[in-house]
Tab-separated table of C-alpha atoms in Angstrom:
chain	number	residue	atom	x	y	z
A	203	VAL	CA	-10.491	-72.056	-4.485
A	204	THR	CA	-10.271	-68.393	-3.508
A	205	LEU	CA	-11.929	-65.674	-5.530
A	206	VAL	CA	-10.395	-62.194	-5.184
A	207	GLY	CA	-12.497	-59.330	-6.432
A	208	ASP	CA	-10.820	-56.577	-8.461
A	209	LYS	CA	-13.887	-54.464	-9.038
A	210	ARG	CA	-13.208	-50.890	-7.901
A	211	LEU	CA	-15.791	-48.251	-7.292
A	212	PRO	CA	-15.913	-45.633	-10.045
A	213	GLU	CA	-14.528	-42.152	-9.340
A	214	LEU	CA	-17.198	-40.031	-7.757
A	215	PRO	CA	-18.136	-37.077	-9.961
A	216	VAL	CA	-17.177	-33.676	-8.557
A	217	PRO	CA	-18.368	-30.229	-9.739
A	218	VAL	CA	-15.925	-27.478	-10.725
A	219	ILE	CA	-16.426	-23.834	-9.722
A	220	GLU	CA	-14.006	-21.107	-10.801
A	221	THR	CA	-13.840	-17.610	-9.314
A	222	VAL	CA	-13.887	-15.119	-12.181
A	223	ASN	CA	-13.813	-11.740	-10.423
A	224	ARG	CA	-13.571	-9.973	-7.053
A	225	ILE	CA	-14.261	-6.250	-6.961
A	226	PHE	CA	-15.018	-3.387	-4.631
A	227	ILE	CA	-18.570	-2.065	-4.585
A	228	LYS	CA	-18.596	1.730	-4.106
A	229	ASN	CA	-21.827	3.720	-4.001
A	230	GLY	CA	-23.627	0.638	-5.251
A	231	ALA	CA	-21.435	0.393	-8.376
A	232	GLU	CA	-18.523	-1.864	-9.275
A	233	SER	CA	-15.093	-0.213	-8.942
A	234	PRO	CA	-12.083	-1.238	-11.074
A	235	VAL	CA	-9.443	-0.402	-8.436
A	236	ASN	CA	-7.493	-3.061	-6.523
A	237	HIS	CA	-7.040	-1.081	-3.303
A	238	GLU	CA	-9.427	1.203	-1.463
A	239	TYR	CA	-9.609	3.134	1.821
A	240	PHE	CA	-11.085	1.077	4.631
A	241	ASN	CA	-13.662	3.686	5.651
A	242	TYR	CA	-15.174	4.531	2.292
A	243	PRO	CA	-18.920	4.742	3.113
A	244	ASN	CA	-20.563	1.338	2.819
A	245	LEU	CA	-17.604	-0.160	0.949
A	246	LYS	CA	-18.170	-3.851	0.136
A	247	ILE	CA	-16.399	-6.614	-1.784
A	248	LEU	CA	-18.244	-8.703	-4.361
A	249	ALA	CA	-16.912	-12.079	-5.584
A	250	LYS	CA	-18.280	-13.680	-8.735
A	251	SER	CA	-17.840	-17.350	-9.655
A	252	ASN	CA	-19.019	-19.743	-12.362
A	253	MET	CA	-19.732	-23.451	-12.100
A	254	THR	CA	-18.072	-24.736	-15.262
A	255	GLU	CA	-18.488	-28.499	-14.810
A	256	ASN	CA	-21.313	-30.514	-13.256
A	257	PRO	CA	-20.711	-34.168	-14.194
A	258	GLN	CA	-23.696	-36.465	-13.715
A	259	ASN	CA	-25.597	-33.639	-12.031
A	260	SER	CA	-23.281	-33.957	-9.026
A	261	PHE	CA	-23.467	-30.356	-7.796
A	262	ASN	CA	-24.818	-29.890	-4.290
A	263	ARG	CA	-23.416	-26.850	-2.453
A	264	TYR	CA	-20.411	-24.538	-2.208
A	265	ARG	CA	-18.511	-22.955	0.649
A	266	SER	CA	-17.384	-19.313	0.485
A	267	ASP	CA	-14.502	-18.215	2.720
A	268	TRP	CA	-12.879	-14.830	3.262
A	269	TYR	CA	-9.344	-14.508	4.648
A	270	VAL	CA	-7.232	-11.589	5.872
A	271	SER	CA	-3.472	-11.389	5.338
A	272	LYS	CA	-0.980	-11.318	8.168
A	273	PRO	CA	0.702	-7.944	8.931
A	274	GLY	CA	3.726	-6.899	6.894
A	275	PHE	CA	2.426	-7.050	3.312
A	276	ILE	CA	1.950	-3.410	2.364
A	277	ILE	CA	2.022	-3.436	-1.465
A	278	PRO	CA	-1.373	-3.791	-3.188
A	279	ILE	CA	-1.390	-6.496	-5.871
A	280	GLN	CA	-2.259	-4.921	-9.211
A	281	SER	CA	-1.764	-7.556	-11.901
A	282	ILE	CA	-0.370	-11.064	-12.156
A	283	ASP	CA	1.654	-9.796	-15.139
A	284	ASN	CA	3.792	-7.719	-12.740
A	285	ILE	CA	4.510	-10.567	-10.331
A	286	ASP	CA	7.338	-13.070	-10.287
A	287	GLU	CA	5.255	-15.929	-8.905
A	288	ASP	CA	8.286	-17.926	-7.745
A	289	ASN	CA	9.926	-15.087	-5.791
A	290	ASP	CA	7.239	-12.521	-4.955
A	291	PHE	CA	4.543	-14.545	-3.186
A	292	GLY	CA	5.458	-15.049	0.442
A	293	ARG	CA	8.038	-12.267	0.190
A	294	ILE	CA	6.354	-9.045	-0.901
A	295	TYR	CA	2.822	-10.385	-1.479
A	296	PRO	CA	0.967	-12.776	0.854
A	297	ALA	CA	0.888	-16.418	-0.288
A	298	PHE	CA	-2.202	-18.504	0.385
A	299	PRO	CA	-2.669	-20.142	2.835
A	300	ASP	CA	0.580	-19.538	4.761
A	301	ASP	CA	0.383	-15.736	4.938
A	302	TYR	CA	-3.297	-15.482	5.838
A	303	ILE	CA	-5.052	-15.900	9.136
A	304	ALA	CA	-5.867	-19.611	9.345
A	305	VAL	CA	-9.450	-19.188	10.537
A	306	PRO	CA	-11.700	-17.464	7.980
A	307	ILE	CA	-12.885	-14.047	9.023
A	308	HIS	CA	-16.209	-14.894	7.437
A	309	SER	CA	-17.513	-18.197	6.031
A	310	GLU	CA	-20.780	-19.231	4.454
A	311	LEU	CA	-22.264	-22.460	3.098
A	312	GLY	CA	-24.444	-21.591	0.136
A	313	SER	CA	-26.647	-23.057	-2.556
A	314	ASP	CA	-27.956	-19.885	-4.233
A	315	TYR	CA	-27.093	-19.412	-7.896
A	316	SER	CA	-28.504	-18.358	-11.239
A	317	TYR	CA	-28.504	-20.578	-14.301
A	318	ILE	CA	-26.365	-19.818	-17.339
A	319	SER	CA	-27.209	-23.123	-19.001
A	320	ALA	CA	-28.205	-26.591	-17.961
A	321	THR	CA	-24.689	-27.230	-16.654
A	322	GLU	CA	-23.398	-23.738	-15.809
A	323	ARG	CA	-24.381	-21.451	-12.973
A	324	ASN	CA	-23.392	-18.013	-11.660
A	325	ILE	CA	-22.606	-17.463	-7.976
A	326	SER	CA	-22.188	-14.012	-6.342
A	327	VAL	CA	-21.139	-13.462	-2.725
A	328	GLU	CA	-20.628	-10.177	-0.822
A	329	LEU	CA	-18.389	-9.315	2.093
A	330	LYS	CA	-20.252	-6.561	3.858
A	331	ASN	CA	-18.949	-3.250	5.072
A	332	ASP	CA	-18.871	-4.137	8.765
A	333	ILE	CA	-16.222	-6.777	7.969
A	334	VAL	CA	-14.280	-4.852	5.299
A	335	ASN	CA	-13.668	-1.771	7.441
A	336	LYS	CA	-12.015	-3.755	10.247
A	337	TYR	CA	-8.824	-4.459	8.303
A	338	PRO	CA	-6.968	-1.331	7.164
A	339	GLY	CA	-3.522	-2.231	5.870
A	340	ARG	CA	-4.456	-5.833	5.005
A	341	HIS	CA	-5.207	-7.933	1.939
A	342	ILE	CA	-8.617	-9.613	1.710
A	343	LEU	CA	-8.829	-12.958	-0.110
A	344	TYR	CA	-11.921	-14.882	-1.244
A	345	THR	CA	-12.095	-18.638	-1.922
A	346	ILE	CA	-14.916	-20.890	-3.087
A	347	THR	CA	-15.045	-24.678	-2.741
A	348	PRO	CA	-17.750	-26.860	-4.375
A	349	PHE	CA	-19.185	-30.041	-2.847
A	350	ALA	CA	-20.902	-32.888	-4.668
A	351	LYS	CA	-24.028	-34.700	-3.562
A	352	SER	CA	-21.702	-37.514	-2.527
A	353	LEU	CA	-20.137	-34.934	-0.120
A	354	LYS	CA	-16.859	-35.181	-2.013
A	355	LYS	CA	-14.960	-31.896	-1.861
A	356	GLY	CA	-13.966	-30.165	-5.096
A	357	HIS	CA	-11.028	-27.890	-5.940
A	358	THR	CA	-10.789	-24.573	-4.046
A	359	SER	CA	-10.687	-21.603	-6.432
A	360	LEU	CA	-9.265	-18.164	-5.613
A	361	LEU	CA	-8.024	-14.975	-7.260
A	362	LEU	CA	-5.505	-12.326	-6.202
A	363	PRO	CA	-6.619	-10.422	-3.085
A	364	LEU	CA	-7.842	-6.855	-2.778
A	365	TYR	CA	-6.028	-4.426	-0.463
A	366	ILE	CA	-7.797	-2.458	2.254
A	367	TYR	CA	-6.003	0.858	2.517
A	368	GLY	CA	-5.215	2.907	5.625
A	369	PRO	CA	-4.500	5.087	7.588
A	370	THR	CA	-7.161	4.766	10.236
A	371	VAL	CA	-7.731	8.552	10.314
A	372	THR	CA	-8.722	10.144	7.006
A	373	ALA	CA	-10.643	13.238	8.122
A	374	SER	CA	-8.838	16.328	6.737
A	375	LEU	CA	-6.376	14.138	4.818
A	376	ALA	CA	-5.509	16.406	1.881
A	377	LEU	CA	-2.491	14.602	0.444
A	378	HIS	CA	-1.426	10.953	0.558
A	379	LEU	CA	1.539	9.853	-1.547
A	380	ASP	CA	2.524	6.203	-1.139
A	381	ALA	CA	5.211	4.715	-3.380
A	382	SER	CA	3.890	1.205	-2.746
A	383	THR	CA	0.616	1.989	-4.532
A	384	ILE	CA	2.251	3.100	-7.784
A	385	ASP	CA	0.800	0.990	-10.590
A	386	MET	CA	3.709	-0.850	-12.181
A	387	SER	CA	1.715	-1.444	-15.367
A	388	ASP	CA	0.955	2.269	-15.832
A	389	LYS	CA	3.722	2.848	-18.379
A	390	TYR	CA	4.483	5.942	-20.424
A	391	ASN	CA	5.437	5.409	-24.063
A	392	ALA	CA	7.077	8.399	-25.725
A	393	SER	CA	6.628	7.017	-29.250
A	394	THR	CA	2.896	6.430	-28.861
A	395	ASN	CA	2.385	9.239	-26.311
A	396	VAL	CA	0.616	6.914	-23.892
A	397	ASN	CA	0.220	9.114	-20.829
A	398	GLY	CA	1.298	6.708	-18.088
A	399	THR	CA	2.932	7.281	-14.707
A	400	ILE	CA	6.163	5.321	-15.182
A	401	LEU	CA	8.753	6.178	-17.809
A	402	LEU	CA	11.079	3.205	-18.352
A	403	ASP	CA	14.666	3.886	-19.349
A	404	SER	CA	17.443	1.289	-19.084
A	405	ASN	CA	15.515	-0.640	-16.400
A	406	ASP	CA	15.042	2.501	-14.297
A	407	TYR	CA	11.495	3.435	-13.349
A	408	TYR	CA	11.158	7.227	-13.606
A	409	ILE	CA	8.047	8.618	-11.923
A	410	ARG	CA	6.325	11.340	-13.942
A	411	THR	CA	3.339	11.722	-11.597
A	412	TRP	CA	3.228	10.573	-7.981
A	413	LYS	CA	-0.517	10.294	-7.588
A	414	ASN	CA	-2.440	11.393	-4.536
A	415	SER	CA	-4.480	8.455	-3.226
A	416	ARG	CA	-6.883	10.598	-1.223
A	417	PRO	CA	-9.418	11.368	-4.012
A	418	SER	CA	-10.451	7.718	-4.094
A	419	ILE	CA	-12.346	8.250	-0.847
A	420	GLU	CA	-13.433	11.820	-1.628
A	421	PRO	CA	-13.681	12.240	-5.418
A	422	THR	CA	-14.486	15.950	-5.210
A	423	ILE	CA	-11.126	16.829	-3.657
A	424	ASN	CA	-8.421	18.360	-5.823
A	425	SER	CA	-6.048	15.668	-7.087
A	426	TYR	CA	-2.910	17.479	-5.790
A	427	ASN	CA	-0.556	15.146	-7.660
A	428	ALA	CA	3.232	15.535	-7.438
A	429	VAL	CA	4.330	16.137	-11.032
A	430	GLN	CA	7.653	16.450	-12.867
A	431	THR	CA	7.867	16.891	-16.643
A	432	ASN	CA	11.669	16.974	-16.959
A	433	MET	CA	13.036	13.429	-17.065
A	434	GLY	CA	16.377	14.528	-15.630
A	435	ASN	CA	14.638	15.702	-12.446
A	436	MET	CA	12.140	12.850	-12.076
A	437	PRO	CA	12.501	10.628	-8.998
A	438	ILE	CA	12.961	6.926	-9.621
A	439	LEU	CA	11.634	3.855	-7.882
A	440	VAL	CA	14.487	2.695	-5.682
A	441	LYS	CA	15.762	-0.812	-6.352
A	442	ASN	CA	16.440	-3.150	-3.464
A	443	ASN	CA	19.925	-3.853	-2.193
A	444	ASP	CA	19.566	-7.580	-1.598
A	445	PRO	CA	23.159	-8.784	-1.042
A	446	GLU	CA	22.625	-12.024	-2.954
A	447	GLY	CA	21.294	-10.145	-5.959
A	448	LYS	CA	18.346	-12.522	-6.359
A	449	PHE	CA	15.511	-10.047	-6.228
A	450	ILE	CA	16.476	-7.084	-8.388
A	451	GLY	CA	13.441	-4.898	-8.805
A	452	PRO	CA	11.686	-1.825	-7.478
A	453	GLU	CA	11.038	-3.205	-4.003
A	454	ILE	CA	13.137	-2.517	-0.931
A	455	PRO	CA	13.149	-4.139	2.508
A	456	PHE	CA	12.102	-1.980	5.444
A	457	GLN	CA	12.824	-4.359	8.288
A	458	ALA	CA	15.684	-6.871	8.526
A	459	VAL	CA	15.791	-9.775	10.971
A	460	GLU	CA	18.944	-11.877	11.414
A	461	ASP	CA	18.543	-15.494	12.463
A	462	ALA	CA	20.620	-16.222	15.585
A	463	VAL	CA	21.327	-19.798	14.457
A	464	ASP	CA	22.420	-19.596	10.826
A	465	GLY	CA	23.049	-15.846	10.595
A	466	LYS	CA	20.812	-15.416	7.546
A	467	THR	CA	18.981	-12.134	7.082
A	468	THR	CA	15.274	-12.124	6.294
A	469	TYR	CA	12.946	-9.197	5.765
A	470	SER	CA	9.563	-8.843	7.396
A	471	VAL	CA	8.270	-5.862	5.404
A	472	TRP	CA	8.822	-5.010	1.748
A	473	GLY	CA	7.688	-1.813	0.067
A	474	ARG	CA	8.715	0.833	-2.433
A	475	ALA	CA	10.356	4.228	-2.165
A	476	LEU	CA	11.374	7.087	-4.447
A	477	GLY	CA	14.840	8.608	-4.671
A	478	ASN	CA	17.567	9.965	-6.968
A	479	LYS	CA	19.375	8.279	-9.822
A	480	GLU	CA	22.735	9.951	-10.396
A	481	ASN	CA	23.886	13.568	-10.559
A	482	VAL	CA	20.680	15.588	-10.263
A	483	ILE	CA	18.486	15.919	-7.190
A	484	ALA	CA	15.031	14.779	-8.265
A	485	ASN	CA	12.145	17.057	-7.408
A	486	THR	CA	8.417	17.212	-7.980
A	487	ARG	CA	5.883	19.952	-7.352
A	488	ILE	CA	2.346	19.882	-6.020
A	489	SER	CA	0.575	22.977	-7.297
A	490	ASN	CA	-2.444	24.916	-6.065
A	491	ILE	CA	-2.759	23.063	-2.791
A	492	VAL	CA	-4.726	24.844	-0.062
A	493	MET	CA	-3.222	24.898	3.419
A	494	GLY	CA	-3.634	27.279	6.310
A	495	ASN	CA	-1.850	27.776	9.620
A	496	ASN	CA	-2.873	24.417	11.037
A	497	TRP	CA	-1.522	21.257	9.395
A	498	SER	CA	0.277	18.033	10.198
A	499	MET	CA	2.655	16.040	8.013
A	500	PHE	CA	3.842	12.440	8.394
A	501	LEU	CA	6.854	11.341	6.392
A	502	VAL	CA	8.416	7.858	6.073
A	503	MET	CA	11.991	8.421	4.870
A	504	ARG	CA	15.621	7.527	5.300
A	505	ARG	CA	18.830	9.459	4.809
A	506	VAL	CA	21.065	8.077	2.050
A	507	ASP	CA	24.600	9.009	1.051
A	508	LEU	CA	24.409	7.484	-2.445
A	509	PRO	CA	24.046	8.404	-5.220
A	510	LEU	CA	23.915	11.937	-3.750
A	511	ALA	CA	24.726	12.816	-0.158
A	512	PRO	CA	22.500	15.302	1.709
A	513	THR	CA	23.322	18.982	1.438
A	514	ASN	CA	22.038	21.714	3.707
A	515	GLY	CA	18.657	22.740	2.376
A	516	PRO	CA	15.054	21.643	1.880
A	517	ILE	CA	13.604	18.164	1.546
A	518	ILE	CA	10.008	19.403	1.474
A	519	SER	CA	9.021	23.051	1.344
A	520	GLY	CA	5.823	25.025	1.043
A	521	THR	CA	5.547	28.445	-0.552
A	522	GLY	CA	2.592	30.762	-0.324
A	523	THR	CA	1.813	34.442	-0.385
A	524	ALA	CA	3.519	37.265	1.490
A	525	SER	CA	6.502	35.026	2.301
A	526	LYS	CA	4.436	32.724	4.482
A	527	ASP	CA	6.709	29.788	3.749
A	528	TRP	CA	7.879	26.681	5.572
A	529	SER	CA	10.401	23.921	4.951
A	530	LEU	CA	11.662	20.631	6.325
A	531	GLU	CA	15.372	20.681	5.622
A	532	TRP	CA	18.843	19.459	6.474
A	533	ASP	CA	20.964	21.450	8.902
A	534	ASN	CA	24.338	19.658	9.036
A	535	LEU	CA	22.603	16.246	8.941
A	536	GLN	CA	20.091	17.274	11.559
A	537	LEU	CA	16.515	17.795	10.472
A	538	LYS	CA	14.984	21.225	10.880
A	539	LEU	CA	11.423	22.493	10.496
A	540	ASN	CA	11.597	26.138	9.549
A	541	THR	CA	9.020	28.922	9.196
A	542	GLN	CA	9.328	32.667	8.917
A	543	SER	CA	8.885	33.119	12.657
A	544	ASN	CA	10.093	29.855	14.206
A	545	GLN	CA	12.324	26.851	13.735
A	546	VAL	CA	12.877	23.540	15.507
A	547	VAL	CA	15.871	21.228	15.062
A	548	LEU	CA	16.176	17.582	16.044
A	549	PRO	CA	18.908	17.316	18.686
A	550	THR	CA	20.874	14.517	16.983
A	551	SER	CA	22.101	13.781	13.484
A	552	VAL	CA	20.102	11.361	11.345
A	553	VAL	CA	21.686	7.920	10.936
A	554	SER	CA	22.242	6.930	7.322
A	555	ASP	CA	20.070	4.138	5.871
A	556	GLU	CA	17.796	4.025	8.912
A	557	TRP	CA	14.094	4.385	8.166
A	558	LEU	CA	12.400	7.144	10.131
A	559	LEU	CA	8.862	8.261	10.780
A	560	LEU	CA	8.749	12.048	10.994
A	561	GLN	CA	5.854	14.097	12.262
A	562	ALA	CA	5.833	17.845	11.601
A	563	THR	CA	3.005	19.941	13.029
A	564	SER	CA	2.111	23.583	12.556
A	565	LYS	CA	-0.436	25.322	14.749
A	566	THR	CA	-1.223	28.940	15.443
A	567	ASN	CA	0.794	28.763	18.673
A	568	GLY	CA	3.937	27.280	17.120
A	569	ILE	CA	5.499	24.311	15.366
A	570	SER	CA	6.805	20.912	16.454
A	571	LEU	CA	9.006	18.226	14.960
A	572	LYS	CA	9.186	14.607	16.052
A	573	ALA	CA	11.197	11.662	14.720
A	574	ALA	CA	10.979	7.949	15.461
A	575	SER	CA	13.231	5.187	14.237
A	576	LEU	CA	11.265	2.399	12.572
A	577	LYS	CA	13.724	-0.193	13.858
A	578	LYS	CA	12.517	-2.579	16.522
A	579	ASP	CA	14.409	-0.657	19.195
A	580	GLY	CA	13.516	2.742	17.767
A	581	THR	CA	13.604	5.839	19.956
A	582	TYR	CA	11.946	9.248	19.765
A	583	ASN	CA	13.200	12.811	19.650
A	584	GLU	CA	10.760	15.654	20.050
A	585	ILE	CA	11.048	19.410	20.364
A	586	VAL	CA	8.141	21.817	20.571
A	587	ASN	CA	8.857	25.475	19.996
A	588	GLY	CA	6.962	28.708	19.581
A	589	THR	CA	4.391	30.579	21.592
A	590	GLY	CA	3.148	33.186	19.129
A	591	ALA	CA	0.942	32.970	16.061
A	592	ILE	CA	2.691	31.953	12.844
A	593	GLY	CA	1.644	32.863	9.326
A	594	ILE	CA	1.554	30.058	6.760
A	595	ASP	CA	-0.424	30.240	3.545
A	596	THR	CA	0.782	27.429	1.292
A	597	LYS	CA	0.071	27.381	-2.443
A	598	ASN	CA	2.766	25.029	-3.754
A	599	ILE	CA	4.746	22.186	-2.196
A	600	ASP	CA	8.117	21.099	-3.562
A	601	ILE	CA	9.524	17.656	-2.779
A	602	LYS	CA	13.300	17.467	-3.225
A	603	PHE	CA	14.968	14.104	-2.801
A	604	ASN	CA	17.943	15.799	-1.162
A	605	GLY	CA	19.901	12.866	0.265
A	606	VAL	CA	16.708	10.976	1.111
A	607	GLU	CA	14.497	8.181	-0.075
A	608	ILE	CA	10.810	8.692	0.655
A	609	ALA	CA	8.249	5.905	0.975
A	610	GLU	CA	5.119	7.738	2.108
A	611	ILE	CA	3.813	11.256	2.769
A	612	LEU	CA	0.571	12.163	4.530
A	613	LEU	CA	-0.568	15.760	4.882
A	614	TYR	CA	-3.538	16.736	7.068
A	615	ASN	CA	-4.977	20.222	6.720
A	616	SER	CA	-6.542	20.882	10.111
A	617	ASN	CA	-5.868	21.530	13.780
A	618	MET	CA	-5.770	17.858	14.780
A	619	ASN	CA	-6.092	16.647	18.345
A	620	SER	CA	-3.349	14.638	19.994
A	621	SER	CA	-5.321	11.367	19.999
A	622	ASP	CA	-5.724	11.458	16.193
A	623	LEU	CA	-2.044	12.242	15.735
A	624	ASP	CA	-1.104	9.364	18.022
A	625	GLU	CA	-3.438	7.010	16.138
A	626	ILE	CA	-1.893	7.885	12.762
A	627	GLU	CA	1.579	7.458	14.209
A	628	GLU	CA	0.689	4.069	15.659
A	629	TYR	CA	-0.794	2.911	12.349
A	630	LEU	CA	2.355	3.852	10.401
A	631	ILE	CA	4.702	2.274	12.946
A	632	ASN	CA	2.691	-0.971	12.831
A	633	LYS	CA	2.600	-0.819	9.030
A	634	TYR	CA	6.372	-0.600	8.592
A	635	ASN	CA	7.342	-2.438	11.741
A	636	PRO	CA	4.614	-5.031	12.514
């Protein structure tokens, strides 16, 4: 006679911990924003979690892990309501764990908590400033995993990541317009007069105010927003041109990579840009901005022939007093930086649909203009001109989407050294072409 036992061990009880919030800490206070400049003084990230289940008093410890996204994800995540979870994660937003560095940038085994009730407990964990400020241009993700006294591992909980904003040089940064940081939930409703950024009309996203990101690191600075009140002249968020038509929305690919085996095209960087809709060149104005003779501008843009081809004339221009004006403009499809006393022209025509990084610099001894293709095999053109003092006293800046789509504008109001200019250039090239 053989006896076969069928008595199985009961399931070991496992605690449940859920992350409920992750926020920036600025000046010792919680901040509601989802992206922040990397070098804000003593910027930290705080993650809050609750233990919601503790069956049979099984709770022992938890493990907190922080992860950093891989390069190429440049759009801050604002709300899960604005995300197509099936198509967006892994494409325009990093998906966990595949799109994060496999080894945690910071891990901690903890047992500190405060009681809510006999079975619930609060857990708070900080990522300190010396870690946060190492990752400009990256998403930071927090996870928490509970462990029972039996050492059985519980479910790992996480929330959407926070975005650490660049560039790596922010001293004298007066204006920073980035289409990828536009809040897609910030809607304008004409019937209720809700004063949002985006005016929706027939699935087009009209931009009423392109907000300057710079005040988030220096709140006392003038906002210097790019504003347009006439809907007919408002720029729109450009929709992507995916040939399969699967991902129709206000995101566009910056870098395309074709697989040598199957010939399929994939994109390594997705972002947003502003451009025209139909028959009117969109334009916005930045009023009462203060700029002197010495300034530097970085512009991520591409020439487009549709819906409106470029015409000779300004893309960005600054007007001041006593005709101390300047402009970046088209000159028969070549780009020209023009002032009252000097002008420089790129030696070759701009290729349509190719993303460029432009650097325009004005100093008391002259002006310079430099362009780099953001393609993998991109090349540079540079001309420096002028030996005498130039007079520039800007009060207003006009942005005209004259045959261009613009993704990002940075304006520095100082006589910057060459190492800082090179560092900003390197950051932007790595951002759009990692």
